[in-house]
Amino acid sequence: MQIVAAGTSDAEYPEPGAIRVHQGDPLLVFAASDAGICKSGTTTLEAAIADVPMVITYRVHPISSYIAFRLVQVPWVGLVNLVAGYEVAPEFLQRRATAESLADGVLPLLDADHPATRRQREGLRLVNLVAWYEVAPEFLQRRATAESLADGVLPLLDADHPATRRQREGLRLVRDRLGAPGAADRVAELAAGLIE
């Protein structure tokens, strides 16, 4: 087993040990993954589109968490769960975001035949339908035969193919609709404003 993390190009990762940090296109990490540990934002949607079973985690300062949970009234923080309308991927937030709980959650997902993996992939299919509807509606309008699915999916393996570029543009649109990263910072600024 190899652990690969999708890193950003503007960050430094000193001595990551046995973890390989890939600082290029994160879609390549998803394509090579059997399962993932994802932060709660758009990464979960990207993993869903790549059909990667996952656990979701996020940890912020306890004060930021307290304020966020008072201001934001949603049943989940993972976008994949919010899109599906139920918990597709388990969420390990704050104190539950421990190495042991994340390992216990993700290890069964490495087995494609494990019931948790099969259940999650059913939910990911639902999320994919929503994503495809937003990203590529013309694909859903065609008859979904094995041949038409191959016609739609195989070009996505070519980074320069127009379908791949359309899908990436669609993902950019999803990111734009969801807002910029940094929700914790925005919550902290809002909290500071409330305190003053």
GROMACS .gro file of C-alpha atoms in nm:
model
  196
    1MET     CA    1   0.000   0.000   0.000
    2GLN     CA    2   0.123   0.348  -0.086
    3ILE     CA    3  -0.007   0.668   0.068
    4VAL     CA    4  -0.021   0.965  -0.170
    5ALA     CA    5  -0.137   1.312  -0.069
    6ALA     CA    6  -0.252   1.576  -0.315
    7GLY     CA    7  -0.059   1.886  -0.217
    8THR     CA    8  -0.075   2.243  -0.337
    9SER     CA    9   0.205   2.387  -0.544
   10ASP     CA   10   0.253   2.685  -0.312
   11ALA     CA   11   0.308   2.484   0.006
   12GLU     CA   12   0.612   2.311   0.149
   13TYR     CA   13   0.601   1.957   0.282
   14PRO     CA   14   0.922   1.902   0.483
   15GLU     CA   15   1.005   1.538   0.544
   16PRO     CA   16   0.667   1.374   0.471
   17GLY     CA   17   0.814   1.034   0.560
   18ALA     CA   18   0.643   0.743   0.387
   19ILE     CA   19   0.375   0.970   0.242
   20ARG     CA   20   0.430   1.075  -0.119
   21VAL     CA   21   0.310   1.430  -0.184
   22HIS     CA   22   0.194   1.492  -0.541
   23GLN     CA   23   0.192   1.865  -0.617
   24GLY     CA   24   0.048   1.845  -0.966
   25ASP     CA   25  -0.303   1.776  -1.088
   26PRO     CA   26  -0.504   1.628  -0.795
   27LEU     CA   27  -0.719   1.434  -1.043
   28LEU     CA   28  -0.419   1.207  -1.101
   29VAL     CA   29  -0.416   1.124  -0.730
   30PHE     CA   30  -0.787   1.037  -0.744
   31ALA     CA   31  -0.736   0.825  -1.055
   32ALA     CA   32  -0.473   0.617  -0.874
   33SER     CA   33  -0.665   0.587  -0.544
   34ASP     CA   34  -0.859   0.297  -0.399
   35ALA     CA   35  -0.986   0.511  -0.108
   36GLY     CA   36  -0.929   0.854   0.035
   37ILE     CA   37  -0.920   1.072   0.343
   38CYS     CA   38  -1.063   1.403   0.224
   39LYS     CA   39  -1.113   1.745   0.370
   40SER     CA   40  -1.475   1.850   0.374
   41GLY     CA   41  -1.484   2.088   0.076
   42THR     CA   42  -1.478   2.045  -0.299
   43THR     CA   43  -1.226   1.764  -0.262
   44THR     CA   44  -1.514   1.536  -0.167
   45LEU     CA   45  -1.695   1.619  -0.491
   46GLU     CA   46  -1.381   1.558  -0.695
   47ALA     CA   47  -1.335   1.223  -0.520
   48ALA     CA   48  -1.700   1.135  -0.586
   49ILE     CA   49  -1.665   1.212  -0.955
   50ALA     CA   50  -1.355   0.988  -0.961
   51ASP     CA   51  -1.555   0.716  -0.776
   52VAL     CA   52  -1.313   0.713  -0.482
   53PRO     CA   53  -1.469   0.593  -0.154
   54MET     CA   54  -1.366   0.823   0.129
   55VAL     CA   55  -1.386   0.938   0.484
   56ILE     CA   56  -1.424   1.310   0.543
   57THR     CA   57  -1.231   1.501   0.804
   58TYR     CA   58  -1.183   1.856   0.918
   59ARG     CA   59  -1.038   2.013   1.225
   60VAL     CA   60  -1.031   2.381   1.320
   61HIS     CA   61  -0.963   2.575   1.637
   62PRO     CA   62  -1.227   2.488   1.900
   63ILE     CA   63  -1.354   2.847   1.913
   64SER     CA   64  -1.400   2.854   1.533
   65SER     CA   65  -1.581   2.521   1.555
   66TYR     CA   66  -1.811   2.646   1.830
   67ILE     CA   67  -1.904   2.954   1.628
   68ALA     CA   68  -1.941   2.765   1.300
   69PHE     CA   69  -2.174   2.505   1.448
   70ARG     CA   70  -2.387   2.787   1.595
   71LEU     CA   71  -2.402   2.986   1.270
   72VAL     CA   72  -2.429   2.709   1.011
   73GLN     CA   73  -2.722   2.472   1.050
   74VAL     CA   74  -2.650   2.177   0.820
   75PRO     CA   75  -2.656   1.807   0.907
   76TRP     CA   76  -2.314   1.742   0.746
   77VAL     CA   77  -2.011   1.943   0.644
   78GLY     CA   78  -1.893   1.719   0.360
   79LEU     CA   79  -2.016   1.855   0.029
   80VAL     CA   80  -2.063   1.502  -0.106
   81ASN     CA   81  -2.306   1.434   0.181
   82LEU     CA   82  -2.485   1.765   0.133
   83VAL     CA   83  -2.532   1.695  -0.239
   84ALA     CA   84  -2.660   1.341  -0.172
   85GLY     CA   85  -2.890   1.451   0.110
   86TYR     CA   86  -2.763   1.178   0.341
   87GLU     CA   87  -2.432   1.060   0.485
   88VAL     CA   88  -2.260   0.888   0.193
   89ALA     CA   89  -1.915   0.921   0.349
   90PRO     CA   90  -1.855   0.917   0.725
   91GLU     CA   91  -1.741   1.245   0.876
   92PHE     CA   92  -1.471   1.270   1.140
   93LEU     CA   93  -1.472   1.625   1.269
   94GLN     CA   94  -1.290   1.797   1.551
   95ARG     CA   95  -1.220   1.551   1.837
   96ARG     CA   96  -1.330   1.256   1.622
   97ALA     CA   97  -1.057   1.342   1.366
   98THR     CA   98  -0.793   1.113   1.514
   99ALA     CA   99  -0.544   0.896   1.331
  100GLU     CA  100  -0.710   0.585   1.476
  101SER     CA  101  -1.067   0.681   1.376
  102LEU     CA  102  -0.958   0.786   1.026
  103ALA     CA  103  -0.769   0.460   0.978
  104ASP     CA  104  -1.065   0.257   1.109
  105GLY     CA  105  -1.291   0.442   0.865
  106VAL     CA  106  -1.076   0.425   0.553
  107LEU     CA  107  -0.918   0.078   0.579
  108PRO     CA  108  -1.240  -0.115   0.501
  109LEU     CA  109  -1.285   0.107   0.194
  110LEU     CA  110  -0.967  -0.037   0.043
  111ASP     CA  111  -1.161  -0.362  -0.012
  112ALA     CA  112  -1.392  -0.314  -0.312
  113ASP     CA  113  -1.616  -0.599  -0.188
  114HIS     CA  114  -1.658  -0.467   0.166
  115PRO     CA  115  -2.023  -0.371   0.240
  116ALA     CA  116  -1.919  -0.019   0.344
  117THR     CA  117  -1.742   0.031   0.011
  118ARG     CA  118  -2.037  -0.100  -0.191
  119ARG     CA  119  -2.283   0.121   0.003
  120GLN     CA  120  -2.065   0.425  -0.042
  121ARG     CA  121  -2.020   0.366  -0.415
  122GLU     CA  122  -2.400   0.359  -0.452
  123GLY     CA  123  -2.412   0.703  -0.289
  124LEU     CA  124  -2.125   0.826  -0.504
  125ARG     CA  125  -2.321   0.725  -0.813
  126LEU     CA  126  -2.604   0.952  -0.696
  127VAL     CA  127  -2.362   1.238  -0.642
  128ASN     CA  128  -2.210   1.170  -0.983
  129LEU     CA  129  -2.552   1.197  -1.146
  130VAL     CA  130  -2.596   1.538  -0.987
  131ALA     CA  131  -2.244   1.640  -1.092
  132TRP     CA  132  -2.290   1.513  -1.447
  133TYR     CA  133  -2.621   1.694  -1.467
  134GLU     CA  134  -2.443   2.018  -1.375
  135VAL     CA  135  -2.119   1.948  -1.561
  136ALA     CA  136  -2.225   1.765  -1.876
  137PRO     CA  137  -2.603   1.763  -1.932
  138GLU     CA  138  -2.563   1.649  -2.292
  139PHE     CA  139  -2.407   1.326  -2.164
  140LEU     CA  140  -2.718   1.242  -1.961
  141GLN     CA  141  -2.945   1.309  -2.258
  142ARG     CA  142  -2.783   1.026  -2.454
  143ARG     CA  143  -2.888   0.667  -2.405
  144ALA     CA  144  -2.665   0.510  -2.139
  145THR     CA  145  -2.540   0.197  -2.312
  146ALA     CA  146  -2.199   0.045  -2.245
  147GLU     CA  147  -2.082   0.191  -2.576
  148SER     CA  148  -2.210   0.541  -2.501
  149LEU     CA  149  -2.062   0.526  -2.151
  150ALA     CA  150  -1.726   0.425  -2.298
  151ASP     CA  151  -1.757   0.710  -2.550
  152GLY     CA  152  -1.818   0.951  -2.262
  153VAL     CA  153  -1.561   0.820  -2.015
  154LEU     CA  154  -1.263   0.706  -2.224
  155PRO     CA  155  -1.189   1.053  -2.364
  156LEU     CA  156  -1.158   1.180  -2.004
  157LEU     CA  157  -0.838   0.978  -1.974
  158ASP     CA  158  -0.678   1.215  -2.227
  159ALA     CA  159  -0.593   1.545  -2.054
  160ASP     CA  160  -0.610   1.738  -2.383
  161HIS     CA  161  -0.943   1.595  -2.500
  162PRO     CA  162  -1.227   1.853  -2.525
  163ALA     CA  163  -1.447   1.640  -2.294
  164THR     CA  164  -1.178   1.645  -2.027
  165ARG     CA  165  -1.142   2.020  -2.060
  166ARG     CA  166  -1.524   2.058  -2.037
  167GLN     CA  167  -1.534   1.843  -1.724
  168ARG     CA  168  -1.256   2.043  -1.561
  169GLU     CA  169  -1.436   2.365  -1.654
  170GLY     CA  170  -1.751   2.220  -1.499
  171LEU     CA  171  -1.560   2.141  -1.181
  172ARG     CA  172  -1.430   2.498  -1.179
  173LEU     CA  173  -1.791   2.618  -1.203
  174VAL     CA  174  -1.885   2.397  -0.907
  175ARG     CA  175  -1.593   2.542  -0.710
  176ASP     CA  176  -1.699   2.895  -0.806
  177ARG     CA  177  -2.058   2.830  -0.692
  178LEU     CA  178  -1.940   2.688  -0.361
  179GLY     CA  179  -1.705   2.975  -0.291
  180ALA     CA  180  -1.337   3.007  -0.224
  181PRO     CA  181  -1.150   2.789   0.024
  182GLY     CA  182  -1.105   2.933   0.370
  183ALA     CA  183  -1.441   2.895   0.538
  184ALA     CA  184  -1.269   2.874   0.877
  185ASP     CA  185  -1.100   3.210   0.819
  186ARG     CA  186  -1.429   3.370   0.713
  187VAL     CA  187  -1.602   3.231   1.023
  188ALA     CA  188  -1.320   3.364   1.243
  189GLU     CA  189  -1.353   3.711   1.085
  190LEU     CA  190  -1.729   3.701   1.138
  191ALA     CA  191  -1.678   3.597   1.500
  192ALA     CA  192  -1.429   3.876   1.558
  193GLY     CA  193  -1.681   4.121   1.417
  194LEU     CA  194  -1.952   3.990   1.650
  195ILE     CA  195  -1.727   4.019   1.954
  196GLU     CA  196  -1.627   4.381   1.882
   0.00000   0.00000   0.00000
